[in-house]
XYZ file of C-alpha atoms in Angstrom:
581
model
C -8.978 -24.376 1.661
C -9.832 -21.387 -1.054
C -11.144 -18.928 1.781
C -8.441 -19.653 4.796
C -5.816 -17.549 1.303
C -8.591 -15.294 1.126
C -9.089 -14.332 4.799
C -4.893 -15.323 5.253
C -3.569 -12.778 2.401
C -6.209 -10.523 1.888
C -7.000 -12.793 -1.276
C -9.792 -12.694 -3.755
C -11.860 -15.760 -4.660
C -10.007 -15.291 -8.204
C -7.006 -14.391 -6.531
C -6.893 -17.030 -3.876
C -7.763 -20.126 -6.555
C -4.891 -18.571 -9.008
C -2.973 -18.749 -6.353
C -3.037 -22.517 -5.896
C -3.097 -23.110 -9.552
C 0.392 -21.103 -9.027
C 1.128 -23.712 -6.753
C 0.123 -27.085 -8.553
C 2.238 -25.520 -11.136
C 5.091 -24.849 -9.427
C 5.186 -28.304 -7.931
C 5.233 -30.103 -10.975
C 8.364 -27.691 -11.831
C 9.828 -28.390 -8.689
C 9.620 -32.495 -9.351
C 10.071 -32.199 -13.160
C 13.645 -30.519 -12.171
C 15.002 -34.258 -10.207
C 14.129 -35.543 -13.721
C 17.243 -34.585 -16.248
C 18.885 -36.212 -12.799
C 17.272 -39.346 -13.093
C 18.311 -38.722 -17.514
C 22.052 -38.339 -16.178
C 21.844 -41.596 -14.076
C 19.902 -43.163 -16.902
C 22.492 -42.855 -19.117
C 25.525 -43.102 -16.466
C 23.654 -46.877 -16.063
C 23.383 -47.604 -19.940
C 27.174 -46.282 -20.515
C 29.024 -48.316 -17.882
C 28.186 -51.442 -19.202
C 29.465 -50.560 -21.938
C 32.987 -49.410 -20.915
C 33.352 -52.160 -19.527
C 32.552 -54.663 -21.730
C 35.024 -52.485 -23.894
C 31.727 -51.047 -26.691
C 31.024 -47.482 -28.257
C 29.196 -44.849 -26.405
C 28.456 -43.195 -29.579
C 25.199 -45.577 -30.716
C 23.014 -43.797 -27.622
C 23.835 -40.551 -28.516
C 20.793 -39.996 -30.479
C 18.975 -41.881 -27.891
C 20.431 -39.434 -24.836
C 19.821 -36.055 -27.316
C 15.949 -37.054 -28.300
C 15.731 -37.603 -24.288
C 17.135 -34.485 -23.322
C 15.257 -32.757 -25.290
C 12.001 -34.078 -24.412
C 13.136 -32.980 -20.439
C 13.725 -30.050 -21.618
C 10.492 -28.970 -23.715
C 8.392 -30.349 -20.645
C 10.455 -28.342 -18.273
C 9.455 -25.621 -20.860
C 5.703 -26.207 -20.719
C 5.696 -26.710 -17.342
C 7.656 -23.859 -16.828
C 5.353 -21.676 -19.793
C 2.355 -22.714 -17.762
C 4.082 -21.494 -13.543
C 4.621 -18.097 -15.088
C 1.274 -17.479 -16.457
C -0.963 -18.645 -13.165
C 2.089 -17.110 -11.308
C 3.034 -13.320 -13.064
C -0.703 -13.216 -15.344
C -2.909 -14.100 -12.303
C -0.987 -11.932 -9.392
C -0.703 -9.267 -11.579
C -4.617 -9.175 -12.428
C -5.180 -9.545 -8.171
C -2.771 -7.042 -8.032
C -5.097 -4.555 -9.668
C -8.502 -6.287 -8.615
C -7.220 -5.338 -4.958
C -6.419 -1.860 -5.379
C -9.764 -1.295 -7.224
C -11.680 -3.304 -4.575
C -9.603 -0.718 -1.317
C -10.677 2.309 -3.936
C -13.710 1.595 -3.017
C -13.552 0.244 0.227
C -12.245 3.741 1.302
C -15.370 5.230 -0.496
C -17.778 3.695 1.166
C -16.463 4.146 4.632
C -16.982 7.073 7.343
C -14.597 10.355 7.084
C -14.679 9.309 10.934
C -11.707 7.114 9.332
C -9.737 9.233 6.846
C -10.332 11.511 10.026
C -8.292 8.549 12.224
C -5.924 7.474 9.310
C -2.906 10.245 7.765
C -3.075 9.789 3.926
C 0.368 9.696 3.587
C 0.559 5.776 5.231
C -3.555 4.867 3.417
C -1.451 6.022 -0.363
C 1.391 3.714 1.277
C -0.843 1.050 1.928
C -2.593 1.114 -1.762
C 0.771 1.872 -3.546
C 3.397 1.138 -1.815
C 2.534 -2.618 0.357
C 0.724 -3.945 -2.613
C 3.616 -3.628 -4.589
C 5.324 -5.632 -2.178
C 2.602 -8.443 -2.336
C 2.455 -8.126 -5.774
C 6.399 -9.314 -5.189
C 5.889 -11.868 -2.496
C 2.483 -13.631 -4.306
C 4.669 -13.620 -7.440
C 8.281 -15.070 -6.422
C 7.591 -16.099 -2.549
C 3.935 -18.016 -1.504
C 3.438 -19.845 -4.180
C 7.353 -21.254 -4.467
C 7.062 -21.192 -0.900
C 4.200 -23.511 -0.927
C 5.690 -25.522 -3.570
C 8.980 -26.637 -2.377
C 7.056 -27.911 0.871
C 5.364 -30.123 -1.519
C 7.895 -31.039 -3.667
C 10.361 -31.766 -0.603
C 8.060 -34.383 1.271
C 7.537 -35.824 -2.062
C 10.673 -35.730 -3.132
C 11.726 -37.068 0.169
C 9.135 -39.417 0.104
C 10.325 -41.269 -3.020
C 14.569 -40.968 -1.211
C 13.043 -42.792 2.389
C 11.707 -45.517 -0.675
C 14.521 -45.427 -1.998
C 16.762 -45.723 0.818
C 15.505 -45.682 3.705
C 19.063 -45.002 5.655
C 19.921 -42.925 3.119
C 17.270 -40.467 2.407
C 17.135 -40.154 6.728
C 20.574 -39.069 6.288
C 19.966 -35.783 4.202
C 16.421 -35.204 5.337
C 16.780 -34.965 9.360
C 18.555 -31.723 9.705
C 15.292 -30.229 6.926
C 12.262 -30.313 10.042
C 15.671 -28.939 12.804
C 16.362 -25.916 9.868
C 13.168 -24.813 9.539
C 12.167 -24.465 13.115
C 15.183 -21.950 13.670
C 13.118 -19.944 10.719
C 9.425 -20.431 12.273
C 10.876 -19.801 16.227
C 11.869 -16.579 14.978
C 8.553 -15.319 14.108
C 7.529 -13.498 16.855
C 10.991 -11.071 16.768
C 10.791 -10.353 12.801
C 7.043 -9.989 13.834
C 8.296 -7.000 16.373
C 10.902 -5.805 14.439
C 9.380 -5.423 11.124
C 6.303 -3.823 13.012
C 9.016 -0.873 13.947
C 10.567 -0.636 11.246
C 6.975 0.106 9.134
C 6.268 2.188 11.915
C 9.229 4.444 10.952
C 9.646 4.324 7.104
C 5.349 5.608 7.746
C 7.139 8.776 10.022
C 8.698 9.491 7.374
C 6.907 9.582 5.215
C 4.653 11.067 6.755
C 7.247 14.156 7.371
C 7.835 14.678 3.357
C 4.156 15.158 2.911
C 4.339 17.592 5.116
C 7.308 19.491 3.641
C 5.548 19.333 0.242
C 2.084 20.137 1.707
C 3.429 23.241 3.718
C 6.376 24.151 1.221
C 5.267 27.484 2.101
C 4.815 27.592 5.348
C 8.704 25.881 5.947
C 10.187 28.695 3.602
C 8.661 32.039 4.983
C 7.937 31.224 8.532
C 13.157 30.593 7.550
C 12.338 27.152 8.915
C 13.299 24.613 6.308
C 16.802 23.412 8.436
C 15.234 22.951 11.819
C 12.320 20.723 8.748
C 15.626 19.481 7.063
C 17.025 18.828 10.496
C 14.360 16.727 11.674
C 13.485 14.764 8.385
C 17.045 13.906 8.741
C 16.479 12.628 12.202
C 13.036 10.315 11.079
C 15.329 8.070 7.660
C 18.319 7.899 10.393
C 16.529 6.405 12.197
C 14.394 4.667 9.639
C 17.598 3.126 8.679
C 18.515 2.544 12.397
C 15.516 0.125 12.639
C 16.056 -1.213 8.953
C 18.718 -2.618 9.217
C 18.327 -3.851 13.073
C 15.062 -5.817 11.167
C 17.527 -6.931 9.097
C 19.795 -8.086 11.036
C 17.855 -10.151 13.348
C 15.279 -12.164 9.741
C 19.392 -12.649 7.977
C 20.967 -14.173 11.582
C 18.122 -16.937 11.489
C 18.100 -17.386 8.153
C 21.219 -17.517 7.944
C 21.906 -20.414 10.843
C 19.520 -22.599 9.097
C 21.190 -22.359 6.218
C 24.167 -22.406 7.885
C 22.605 -25.788 9.399
C 21.206 -27.503 6.124
C 24.677 -28.073 4.674
C 25.541 -30.486 7.584
C 22.880 -33.190 6.069
C 25.992 -32.999 2.893
C 28.092 -34.408 5.816
C 25.776 -36.404 6.937
C 24.783 -38.157 3.666
C 28.564 -38.949 2.155
C 29.232 -40.410 6.156
C 26.196 -42.286 5.426
C 26.320 -43.552 1.836
C 30.017 -44.080 2.520
C 29.478 -47.004 5.452
C 26.716 -48.439 3.204
C 28.969 -48.864 -0.001
C 31.432 -50.546 2.322
C 29.196 -52.892 3.752
C 27.275 -53.875 -0.506
C 24.339 -52.130 0.461
C 24.250 -49.685 -1.602
C 25.622 -49.120 -5.408
C 28.126 -45.946 -6.624
C 25.839 -44.980 -8.919
C 22.676 -45.106 -6.568
C 25.076 -43.150 -4.171
C 26.040 -39.976 -6.465
C 22.555 -40.003 -7.672
C 21.277 -39.799 -3.985
C 23.631 -36.849 -3.845
C 22.508 -35.627 -6.846
C 18.890 -35.364 -5.153
C 20.774 -33.918 -1.852
C 22.194 -30.886 -3.383
C 19.015 -30.755 -5.840
C 17.056 -30.659 -3.079
C 19.116 -28.189 -0.447
C 19.362 -25.696 -2.839
C 14.739 -25.714 -2.464
C 14.724 -25.391 1.229
C 17.487 -23.053 1.387
C 15.612 -20.418 -0.547
C 12.257 -21.623 0.984
C 13.400 -20.469 4.365
C 14.127 -16.848 3.152
C 10.544 -17.095 1.512
C 9.144 -17.223 4.315
C 11.610 -14.948 6.037
C 9.685 -12.808 3.584
C 6.463 -13.697 4.424
C 6.939 -12.692 7.658
C 6.499 -9.454 6.415
C 4.337 -9.116 4.246
C 1.575 -10.708 6.538
C 2.392 -7.028 8.241
C 1.356 -5.405 5.342
C -1.699 -7.971 5.007
C -2.734 -7.298 8.442
C -3.033 -3.496 7.377
C -4.674 -4.434 4.422
C -7.194 -6.360 5.689
C -7.484 -3.977 8.763
C -8.674 -1.215 5.842
C -11.817 -4.286 4.483
C -12.490 -5.263 7.814
C -12.964 -1.742 8.737
C -17.538 -1.219 8.782
C -18.786 0.719 5.931
C -21.369 3.276 5.709
C -23.944 1.474 4.097
C -27.964 1.925 3.560
C -30.908 1.769 0.844
C -30.681 3.414 -2.376
C -35.143 3.579 -2.066
C -34.803 6.976 -0.579
C -37.429 8.768 -2.056
C -38.329 12.487 0.971
C -40.920 14.556 -0.639
C -40.102 17.146 1.179
C -36.803 18.515 2.000
C -36.861 19.818 5.484
C -34.252 19.112 7.650
C -34.517 17.678 11.078
C -32.226 17.813 14.430
C -33.193 15.591 16.689
C -31.373 14.974 20.599
C -28.058 15.185 17.889
C -25.161 13.924 19.838
C -21.927 13.329 18.090
C -17.647 12.734 19.342
C -14.894 12.394 17.062
C -12.814 10.350 19.720
C -14.940 8.798 22.659
C -15.717 10.796 25.683
C -14.962 14.136 24.197
C -18.543 15.447 22.820
C -18.375 18.148 19.816
C -22.171 18.042 19.809
C -24.312 17.747 21.935
C -28.232 17.024 21.946
C -28.628 19.269 19.677
C -32.251 19.631 18.031
C -33.542 22.258 15.068
C -35.186 22.288 12.159
C -33.757 24.239 8.755
C -37.504 24.328 6.923
C -37.500 24.303 3.122
C -37.469 28.008 1.606
C -35.516 29.344 4.181
C -31.588 29.733 4.775
C -30.864 28.878 8.209
C -27.440 29.822 9.208
C -25.075 28.556 12.067
C -22.819 31.043 13.782
C -20.842 30.356 16.131
C -16.791 30.635 18.236
C -14.381 28.169 15.738
C -14.840 24.868 17.171
C -18.556 25.948 18.601
C -19.614 22.874 16.083
C -21.213 24.842 12.913
C -18.855 23.147 10.564
C -19.369 19.401 12.204
C -23.481 19.553 12.205
C -23.007 20.814 8.357
C -21.712 17.413 8.072
C -23.648 15.183 10.047
C -26.580 16.700 8.062
C -25.205 15.381 4.565
C -24.404 11.509 6.417
C -20.217 12.538 5.780
C -20.234 10.695 9.291
C -22.635 8.642 11.466
C -24.100 10.678 14.998
C -23.483 8.507 18.002
C -27.174 9.420 19.545
C -30.456 11.166 18.661
C -31.744 11.682 14.672
C -31.808 13.299 11.161
C -34.279 13.600 9.191
C -34.598 15.049 5.734
C -38.208 15.250 4.585
C -39.113 12.863 7.347
C -37.000 9.855 6.503
C -34.453 9.088 8.747
C -30.834 9.375 6.503
C -28.117 7.733 8.948
C -30.925 4.529 6.819
C -29.946 6.316 3.685
C -27.030 4.742 1.218
C -24.139 7.910 1.547
C -23.581 8.202 -2.250
C -28.280 8.054 -2.968
C -28.372 10.742 0.188
C -25.664 13.555 -1.373
C -27.685 13.576 -4.730
C -30.382 15.328 -2.960
C -27.640 18.098 -1.347
C -25.013 20.030 -3.433
C -22.498 21.294 -1.345
C -19.600 24.212 -0.862
C -17.554 24.063 1.441
C -14.539 26.018 2.795
C -12.025 23.881 1.702
C -12.154 23.211 -2.126
C -11.544 20.580 -4.052
C -10.044 20.837 -7.168
C -8.942 18.036 -9.266
C -5.480 17.885 -11.986
C -8.549 18.762 -15.085
C -9.862 21.908 -17.859
C -12.124 24.172 -15.577
C -15.299 22.450 -17.746
C -14.724 18.809 -16.453
C -13.802 20.357 -12.405
C -17.299 22.515 -13.079
C -19.284 19.327 -14.742
C -18.718 17.736 -11.471
C -21.494 18.924 -10.662
C -23.273 17.267 -12.688
C -21.910 14.737 -15.292
C -24.328 14.545 -18.169
C -24.162 18.437 -18.812
C -23.723 20.341 -21.734
C -20.809 22.880 -22.515
C -23.575 25.807 -22.649
C -25.306 24.364 -19.158
C -21.761 24.686 -17.489
C -20.670 27.735 -19.518
C -24.520 28.719 -18.372
C -23.139 27.870 -14.793
C -20.082 30.220 -14.301
C -21.351 32.306 -15.882
C -24.029 32.549 -11.917
C -20.710 31.764 -10.255
C -19.034 34.473 -11.493
C -16.513 32.319 -12.873
C -16.626 32.555 -16.559
C -15.099 37.013 -16.672
C -11.392 35.205 -14.789
C -12.066 31.802 -17.565
C -11.710 33.955 -20.397
C -8.122 35.385 -19.124
C -6.909 31.826 -19.035
C -4.153 30.507 -21.205
C -6.963 27.503 -23.102
C -10.221 29.314 -21.223
C -12.537 26.361 -19.994
C -10.204 23.963 -21.875
C -7.623 25.190 -19.604
C -5.608 22.211 -17.420
C -5.474 24.360 -13.568
C -3.321 21.610 -11.818
C -3.404 20.052 -8.761
C -6.495 21.039 -6.577
C -6.462 24.122 -8.641
C -3.154 25.036 -7.940
C -2.722 28.184 -10.483
C -5.737 29.456 -9.642
C -6.694 31.755 -7.108
C -7.994 31.150 -3.270
C -11.536 32.887 -4.993
C -11.505 31.701 -8.109
C -11.582 28.526 -6.731
C -14.371 28.716 -4.248
C -15.979 30.042 -7.521
C -15.378 26.752 -9.295
C -16.976 25.371 -5.717
C -20.099 26.999 -6.247
C -20.332 26.879 -9.651
C -20.701 23.362 -9.299
C -23.589 23.888 -6.944
C -25.511 25.371 -9.645
C -25.314 23.530 -12.437
C -26.658 20.348 -9.807
C -29.409 22.211 -9.033
C -29.970 19.935 -6.151
C -32.925 21.090 -3.123
C -30.343 20.715 -0.914
C -27.589 23.358 0.133
C -25.068 23.486 2.152
C -22.765 26.226 2.258
C -19.178 26.973 4.901
C -17.799 29.887 4.466
C -18.782 29.735 0.613
C -18.179 33.518 0.080
C -14.786 33.832 2.564
C -12.252 33.981 -0.291
C -14.218 36.037 -2.687
C -12.786 40.310 -2.543
C -16.444 42.453 -1.355
C -17.725 42.784 -5.126
C -17.766 39.152 -6.395
C -18.765 38.635 -3.349
C -20.915 40.791 -3.444
C -21.941 39.847 -6.616
C -22.031 35.511 -6.296
C -25.095 36.543 -3.097
C -27.107 37.917 -5.681
C -26.925 34.550 -7.206
C -26.560 32.546 -4.227
C -29.943 34.583 -3.697
C -31.357 33.496 -6.555
C -29.775 29.451 -5.935
C -31.915 29.441 -2.636
C -34.878 29.967 -3.873
C -36.793 27.385 -2.885
C -34.697 24.839 -1.602
C -33.287 23.251 2.110
C -30.164 26.009 2.913
C -27.692 25.756 5.724
C -25.455 28.159 5.793
C -22.299 28.728 8.379
C -20.429 32.298 7.950
C -18.274 34.604 10.457
C -19.616 37.252 8.933
C -22.924 38.918 9.827
C -23.035 40.562 6.173
C -23.655 37.071 5.289
C -26.403 36.153 6.928
C -28.497 39.415 7.924
C -31.275 37.925 5.053
C -31.182 34.247 7.114
C -34.875 33.483 7.521
C -33.742 31.146 10.867
C -30.449 32.298 12.945
C -28.582 29.148 14.666
C -26.109 30.346 17.716
C -23.653 27.866 19.515
C -21.302 27.430 21.509
C -19.122 24.335 22.770
C -21.788 22.068 20.268
C -25.120 23.375 21.930
C -28.019 25.617 20.806
C -26.961 29.144 23.464
C -29.850 31.504 20.851
C -31.731 30.722 17.554
C -34.528 32.476 15.894
C -34.731 35.714 13.205
C -32.029 37.768 12.926
C -33.926 41.031 14.251
C -36.051 38.912 17.308
C -32.120 38.059 17.925
C -31.038 41.670 17.823
C -33.258 42.291 20.552
C -32.154 39.957 22.515
C -28.975 41.362 23.384
C -27.398 37.771 23.454
C -25.231 36.152 22.289
C -25.515 36.713 18.413
C -26.190 40.630 18.888
C -22.584 40.737 20.705
C -21.458 38.930 17.318
C -23.154 41.481 14.891
C -21.334 44.450 17.214
C -17.833 42.526 17.420
C -18.303 43.005 13.890
C -19.708 46.683 13.375
C -16.557 48.101 15.537
C -13.972 46.429 13.319
C -15.427 47.426 10.596
C -14.002 50.398 11.599
C -11.145 50.138 12.109
C -8.148 51.769 10.321
C -4.989 51.643 10.022
C -2.942 54.642 11.582
């Protein structure tokens, strides 16, 4: 049972166990709610003979009050345990599921995030999980419990009088069949509804991320029009989805009430025949009213479960994605990076890296150059196993990186990419990401080496200044220098630099390059740069075009070949002389 619930609802073992407990307590609560009906029948059955004989019924009051108090206490105790099992368990499970999904995402290859929109993943972890918490605290356990309660109460009614029981119960399976029969149609509209809402979320995120460009190019009205169109489409789809669901549920709920009529007709007929007393007839009608309300509720809950099942599928899709794993026993003695006939494509059939082989030796600077889209950045990311290759082999110190645990492997790398990622924290803590146990003095020393200290001193709180989301309060060059400071602090044997000085002015670029010169000593360095002067002192240059190596060698040797590299140097030399007239 637990395994089936875990698979169907994307639950942990503790969550499945909690769902079962919540269902059991809910069943007890539902059955206990019939106790007041029996108590009323018992009181009436005791009072009728007293009234008929002309005796006072006041003597029954103490016993009746004690019985009522006992029933209330029973209901309170059962509902207390039901509440604890429902809500406390559900919210714990929600927290654990969010953490588990985040951990799963952390272990997935970056190729997964290339296929998924960030807003979609955010919606799954936050909004979808909130819906699931509501489902498991209000819908699923109650639906299970009411279903079980209906079976038990129905069996009791049939045992008491099968004719009256049948007259009350015959509408239930038909109403439930109407509800379940609409599942396929509800799923169809539910999926379309999710897609339209996701489109709205993506458009809003796009506007937030690119607000500067939207204003700069004067396309605010166009953007607003597109957003308005997506919102209207989402509203129409939501209304259509609700209409489809509501039509089936309302029809099923209306059909349920036919049971009241058949119960009354059957009861009257049985009383005329002397087969049923008025008191029992009254009890059956109480029971029918008490049972039909939960049946109507359970049908609404079933429909809600259909809708939320789509969200469960989205979470399960994340949980079933293949993670990048490997051994933590990965301890290379040397740090040469070797690409051996490597092939890679982001999408099947669209090759990005085609049969690439080269060696980036320890103690040397290996530069990757080529036009945009030639595969330079892809190669640097493959070297750190941000993606898994489709063919060939990549080794670090002779060990296959494809067999290494990604986090263990990255412990040997310091990385400075063109797209810097900073957190809404202090300058000190953003640099300390390079080595979490570094002292403040070590952080400041790394900052000075990366030429950060001079601008940090101008900030309101120095190294304690919070820099905003992704370093919003800093310039592009300042953000990149913080990223370089991290690399200094980490002091890893392998360094990957992707346009590490692209956002720096000439003066700071010169200073940072001197600092990088100290950083790269005796290390394996893979550098990507478009400025030829940045790689003029490289030990080995690899020229890429359309994912293939077209030239490689030392800078002076490539200049003499008058090939691709020499052509790029010549173009940049000419562009450096260009002036506005």
